mmCIF file of N, CA and C in Angstrom:
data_model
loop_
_atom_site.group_PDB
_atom_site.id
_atom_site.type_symbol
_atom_site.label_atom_id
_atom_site.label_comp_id
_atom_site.label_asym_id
_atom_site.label_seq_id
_atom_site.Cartn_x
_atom_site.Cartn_y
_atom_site.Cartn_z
ATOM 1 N N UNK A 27 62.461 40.782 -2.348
ATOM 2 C CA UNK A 27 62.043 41.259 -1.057
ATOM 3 C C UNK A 27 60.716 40.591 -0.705
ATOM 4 N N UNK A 28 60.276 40.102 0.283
ATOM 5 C CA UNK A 28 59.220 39.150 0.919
ATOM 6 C C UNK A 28 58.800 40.796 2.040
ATOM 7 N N UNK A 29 57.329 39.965 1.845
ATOM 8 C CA UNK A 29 56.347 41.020 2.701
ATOM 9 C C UNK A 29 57.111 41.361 3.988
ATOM 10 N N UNK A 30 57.718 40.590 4.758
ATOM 11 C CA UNK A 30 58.093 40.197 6.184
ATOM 12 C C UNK A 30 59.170 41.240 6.216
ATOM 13 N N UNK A 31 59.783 41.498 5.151
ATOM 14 C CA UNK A 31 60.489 43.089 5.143
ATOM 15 C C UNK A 31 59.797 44.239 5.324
ATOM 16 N N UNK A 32 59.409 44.427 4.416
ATOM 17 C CA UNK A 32 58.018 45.284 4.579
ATOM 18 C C UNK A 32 57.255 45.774 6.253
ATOM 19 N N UNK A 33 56.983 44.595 6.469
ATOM 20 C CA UNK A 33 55.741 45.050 8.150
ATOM 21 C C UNK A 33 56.742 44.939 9.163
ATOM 22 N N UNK A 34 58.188 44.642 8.977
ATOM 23 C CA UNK A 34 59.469 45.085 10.135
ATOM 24 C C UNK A 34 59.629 46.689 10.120
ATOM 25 N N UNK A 35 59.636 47.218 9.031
ATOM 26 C CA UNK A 35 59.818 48.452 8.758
ATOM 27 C C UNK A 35 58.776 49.333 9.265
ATOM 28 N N UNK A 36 57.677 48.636 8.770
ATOM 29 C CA UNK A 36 56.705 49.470 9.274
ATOM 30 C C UNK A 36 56.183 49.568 10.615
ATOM 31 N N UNK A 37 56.509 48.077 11.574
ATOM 32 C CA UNK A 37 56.378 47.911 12.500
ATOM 33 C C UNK A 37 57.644 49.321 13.395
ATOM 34 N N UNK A 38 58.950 49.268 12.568
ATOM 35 C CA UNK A 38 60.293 49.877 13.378
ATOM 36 C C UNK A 38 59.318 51.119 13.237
ATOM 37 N N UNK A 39 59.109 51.715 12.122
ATOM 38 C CA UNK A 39 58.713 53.255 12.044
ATOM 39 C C UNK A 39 57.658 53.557 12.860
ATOM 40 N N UNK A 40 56.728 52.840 13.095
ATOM 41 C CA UNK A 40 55.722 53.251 14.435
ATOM 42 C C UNK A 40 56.155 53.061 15.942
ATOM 43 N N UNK A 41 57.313 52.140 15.765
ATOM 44 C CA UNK A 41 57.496 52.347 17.240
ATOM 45 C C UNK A 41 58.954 53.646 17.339
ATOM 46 N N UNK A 42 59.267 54.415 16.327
ATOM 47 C CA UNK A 42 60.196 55.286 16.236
ATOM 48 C C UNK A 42 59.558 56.779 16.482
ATOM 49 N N UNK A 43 58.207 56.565 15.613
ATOM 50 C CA UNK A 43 57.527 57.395 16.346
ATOM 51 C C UNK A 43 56.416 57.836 17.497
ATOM 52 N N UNK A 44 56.527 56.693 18.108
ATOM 53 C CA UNK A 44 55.857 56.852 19.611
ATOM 54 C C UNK A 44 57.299 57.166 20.446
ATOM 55 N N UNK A 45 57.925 57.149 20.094
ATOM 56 C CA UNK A 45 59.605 57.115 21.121
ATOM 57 C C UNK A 45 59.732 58.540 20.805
ATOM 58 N N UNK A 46 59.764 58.781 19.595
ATOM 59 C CA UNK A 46 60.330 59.945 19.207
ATOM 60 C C UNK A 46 59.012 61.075 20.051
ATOM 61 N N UNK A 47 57.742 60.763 20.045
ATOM 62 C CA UNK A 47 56.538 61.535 20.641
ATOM 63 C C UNK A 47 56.740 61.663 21.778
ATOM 64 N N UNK A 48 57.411 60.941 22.699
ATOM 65 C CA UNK A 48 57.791 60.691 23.972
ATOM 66 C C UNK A 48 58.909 61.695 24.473
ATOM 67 N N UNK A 49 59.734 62.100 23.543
ATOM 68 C CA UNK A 49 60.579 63.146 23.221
ATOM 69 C C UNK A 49 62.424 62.195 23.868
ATOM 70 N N UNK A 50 61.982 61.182 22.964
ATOM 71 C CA UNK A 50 63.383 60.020 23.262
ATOM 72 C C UNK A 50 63.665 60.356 21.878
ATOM 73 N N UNK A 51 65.581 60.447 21.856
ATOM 74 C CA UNK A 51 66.140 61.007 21.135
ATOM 75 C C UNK A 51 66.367 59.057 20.068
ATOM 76 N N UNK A 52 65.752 59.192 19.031
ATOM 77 C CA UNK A 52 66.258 57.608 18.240
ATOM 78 C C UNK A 52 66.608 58.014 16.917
ATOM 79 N N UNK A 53 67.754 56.664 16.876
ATOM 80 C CA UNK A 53 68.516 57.010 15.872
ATOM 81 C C UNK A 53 67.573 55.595 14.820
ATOM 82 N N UNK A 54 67.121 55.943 13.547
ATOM 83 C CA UNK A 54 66.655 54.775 13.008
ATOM 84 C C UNK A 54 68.055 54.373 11.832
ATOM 85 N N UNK A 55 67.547 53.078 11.867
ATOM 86 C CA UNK A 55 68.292 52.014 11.046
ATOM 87 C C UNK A 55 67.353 50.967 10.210
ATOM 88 N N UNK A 56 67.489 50.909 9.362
ATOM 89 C CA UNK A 56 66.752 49.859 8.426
ATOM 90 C C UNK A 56 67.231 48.777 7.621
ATOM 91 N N UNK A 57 67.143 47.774 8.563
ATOM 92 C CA UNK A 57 67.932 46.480 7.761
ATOM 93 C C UNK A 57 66.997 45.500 6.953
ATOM 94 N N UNK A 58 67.244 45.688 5.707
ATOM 95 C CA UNK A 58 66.884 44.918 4.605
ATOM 96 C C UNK A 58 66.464 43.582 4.914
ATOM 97 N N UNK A 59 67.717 43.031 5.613
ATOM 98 C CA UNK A 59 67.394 41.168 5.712
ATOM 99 C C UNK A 59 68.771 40.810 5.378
ATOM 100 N N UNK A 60 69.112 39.803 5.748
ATOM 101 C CA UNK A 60 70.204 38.997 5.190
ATOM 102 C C UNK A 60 70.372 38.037 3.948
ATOM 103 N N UNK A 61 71.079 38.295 3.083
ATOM 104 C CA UNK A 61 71.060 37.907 1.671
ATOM 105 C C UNK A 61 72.195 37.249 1.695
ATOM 106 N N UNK A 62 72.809 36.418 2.893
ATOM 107 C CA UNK A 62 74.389 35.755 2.827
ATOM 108 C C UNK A 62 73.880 34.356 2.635
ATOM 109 N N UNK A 63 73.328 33.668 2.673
ATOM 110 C CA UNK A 63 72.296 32.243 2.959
ATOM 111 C C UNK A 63 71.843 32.378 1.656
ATOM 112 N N UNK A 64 71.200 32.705 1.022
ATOM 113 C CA UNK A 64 70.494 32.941 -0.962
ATOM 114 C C UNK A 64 71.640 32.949 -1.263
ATOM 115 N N UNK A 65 73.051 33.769 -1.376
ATOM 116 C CA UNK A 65 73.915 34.225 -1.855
ATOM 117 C C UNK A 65 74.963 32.702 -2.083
ATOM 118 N N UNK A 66 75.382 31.981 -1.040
ATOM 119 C CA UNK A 66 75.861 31.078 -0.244
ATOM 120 C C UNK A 66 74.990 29.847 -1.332
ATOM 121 N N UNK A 67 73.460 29.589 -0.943
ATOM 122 C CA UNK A 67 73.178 28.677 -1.663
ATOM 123 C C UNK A 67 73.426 28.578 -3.185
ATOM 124 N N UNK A 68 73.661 30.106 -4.004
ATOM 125 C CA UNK A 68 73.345 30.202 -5.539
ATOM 126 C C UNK A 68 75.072 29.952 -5.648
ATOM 127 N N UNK A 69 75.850 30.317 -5.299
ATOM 128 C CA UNK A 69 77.341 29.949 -5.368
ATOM 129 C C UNK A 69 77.363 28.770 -5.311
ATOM 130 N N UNK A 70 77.034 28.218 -4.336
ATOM 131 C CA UNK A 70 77.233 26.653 -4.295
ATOM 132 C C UNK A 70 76.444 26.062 -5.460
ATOM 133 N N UNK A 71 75.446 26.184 -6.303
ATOM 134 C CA UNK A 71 74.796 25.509 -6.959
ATOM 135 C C UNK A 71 75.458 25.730 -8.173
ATOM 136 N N UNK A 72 75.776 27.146 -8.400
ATOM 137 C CA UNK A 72 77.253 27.319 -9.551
ATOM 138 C C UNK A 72 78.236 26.360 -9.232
ATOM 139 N N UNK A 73 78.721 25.807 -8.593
ATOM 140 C CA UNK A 73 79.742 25.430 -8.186
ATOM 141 C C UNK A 73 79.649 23.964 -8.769
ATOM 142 N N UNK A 74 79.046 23.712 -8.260
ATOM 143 C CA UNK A 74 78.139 21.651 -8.385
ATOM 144 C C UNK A 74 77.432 21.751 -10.334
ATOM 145 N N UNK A 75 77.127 22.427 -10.533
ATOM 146 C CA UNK A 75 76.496 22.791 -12.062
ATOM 147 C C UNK A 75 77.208 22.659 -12.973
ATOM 148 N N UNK A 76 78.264 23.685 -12.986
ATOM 149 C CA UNK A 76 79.364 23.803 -13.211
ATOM 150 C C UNK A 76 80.594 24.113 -12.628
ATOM 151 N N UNK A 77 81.478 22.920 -12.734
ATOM 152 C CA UNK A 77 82.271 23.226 -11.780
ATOM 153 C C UNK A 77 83.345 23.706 -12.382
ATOM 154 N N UNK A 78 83.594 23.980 -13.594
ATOM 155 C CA UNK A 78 85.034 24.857 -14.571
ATOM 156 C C UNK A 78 84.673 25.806 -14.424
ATOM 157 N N UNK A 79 83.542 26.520 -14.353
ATOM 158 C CA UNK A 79 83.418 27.845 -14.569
ATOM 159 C C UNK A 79 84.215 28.613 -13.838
ATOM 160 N N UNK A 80 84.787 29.694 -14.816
ATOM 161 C CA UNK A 80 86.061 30.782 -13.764
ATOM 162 C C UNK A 80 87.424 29.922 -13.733
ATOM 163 N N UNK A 81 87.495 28.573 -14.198
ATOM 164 C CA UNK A 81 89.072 28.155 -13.991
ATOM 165 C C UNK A 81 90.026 28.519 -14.348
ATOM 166 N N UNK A 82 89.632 29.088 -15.775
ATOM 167 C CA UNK A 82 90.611 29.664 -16.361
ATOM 168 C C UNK A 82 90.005 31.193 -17.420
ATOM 169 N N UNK A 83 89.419 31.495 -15.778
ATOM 170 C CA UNK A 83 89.131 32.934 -16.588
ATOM 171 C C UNK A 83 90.024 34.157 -15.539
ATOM 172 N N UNK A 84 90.620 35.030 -16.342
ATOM 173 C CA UNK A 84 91.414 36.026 -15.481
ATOM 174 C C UNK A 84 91.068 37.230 -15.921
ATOM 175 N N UNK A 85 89.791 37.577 -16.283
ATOM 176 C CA UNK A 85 89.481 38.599 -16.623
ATOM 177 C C UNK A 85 89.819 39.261 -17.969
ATOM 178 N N UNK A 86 90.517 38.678 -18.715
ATOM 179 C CA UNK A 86 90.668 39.463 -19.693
ATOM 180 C C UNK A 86 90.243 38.453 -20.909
ATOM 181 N N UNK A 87 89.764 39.427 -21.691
ATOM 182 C CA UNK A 87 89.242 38.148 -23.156
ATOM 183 C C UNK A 87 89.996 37.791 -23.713
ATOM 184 N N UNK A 88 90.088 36.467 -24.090
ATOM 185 C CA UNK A 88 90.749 35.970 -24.813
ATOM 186 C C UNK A 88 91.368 36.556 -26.135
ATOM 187 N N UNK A 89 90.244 37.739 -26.555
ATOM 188 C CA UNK A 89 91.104 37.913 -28.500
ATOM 189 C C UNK A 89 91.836 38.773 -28.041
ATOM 190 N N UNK A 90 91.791 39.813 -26.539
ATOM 191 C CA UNK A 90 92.530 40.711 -26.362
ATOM 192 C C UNK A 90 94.095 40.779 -26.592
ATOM 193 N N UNK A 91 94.043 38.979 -25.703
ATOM 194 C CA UNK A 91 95.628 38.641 -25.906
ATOM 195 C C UNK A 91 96.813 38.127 -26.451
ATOM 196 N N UNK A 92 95.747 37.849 -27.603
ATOM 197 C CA UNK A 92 96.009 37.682 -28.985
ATOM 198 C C UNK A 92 96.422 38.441 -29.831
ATOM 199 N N UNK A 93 96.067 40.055 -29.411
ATOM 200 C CA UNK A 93 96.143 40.967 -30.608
ATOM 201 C C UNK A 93 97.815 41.986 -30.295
#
């Protein structure tokens, strides 16, 4: 989380409560930030790094299916 989360929030909550002082009915919401772009870049860098990883994984361990 980067500061810039932080002083949105705090910025939303003071202007929620001058609205709300005003006697305006607000509904608050608090959005984190978007984590699809970080998410997006670290996949892709898995991807290019290693690119077998997961090819031949199906979830189950290997000695399982053995036994």
């Amino acid at each position: 989380m980067q500061m810039r989360h932080l002083l949105s929030t705090i910025i939303g909550k003071s202007v929620h409560c001058i609205l709300e002082y005003c006697s305006n009915n607000v509904k608050r919401i608090n959005y984190m930030g978007d984590w699809g772009m970080q998410f997006g870049m670290l996949i892709q860098f898995l991807r290019e790094k290693y690119p077998d990883i997961g090819a031949d994984d199906d979830g189950v361990e290997k000695e399982t299916q053995n036994a």
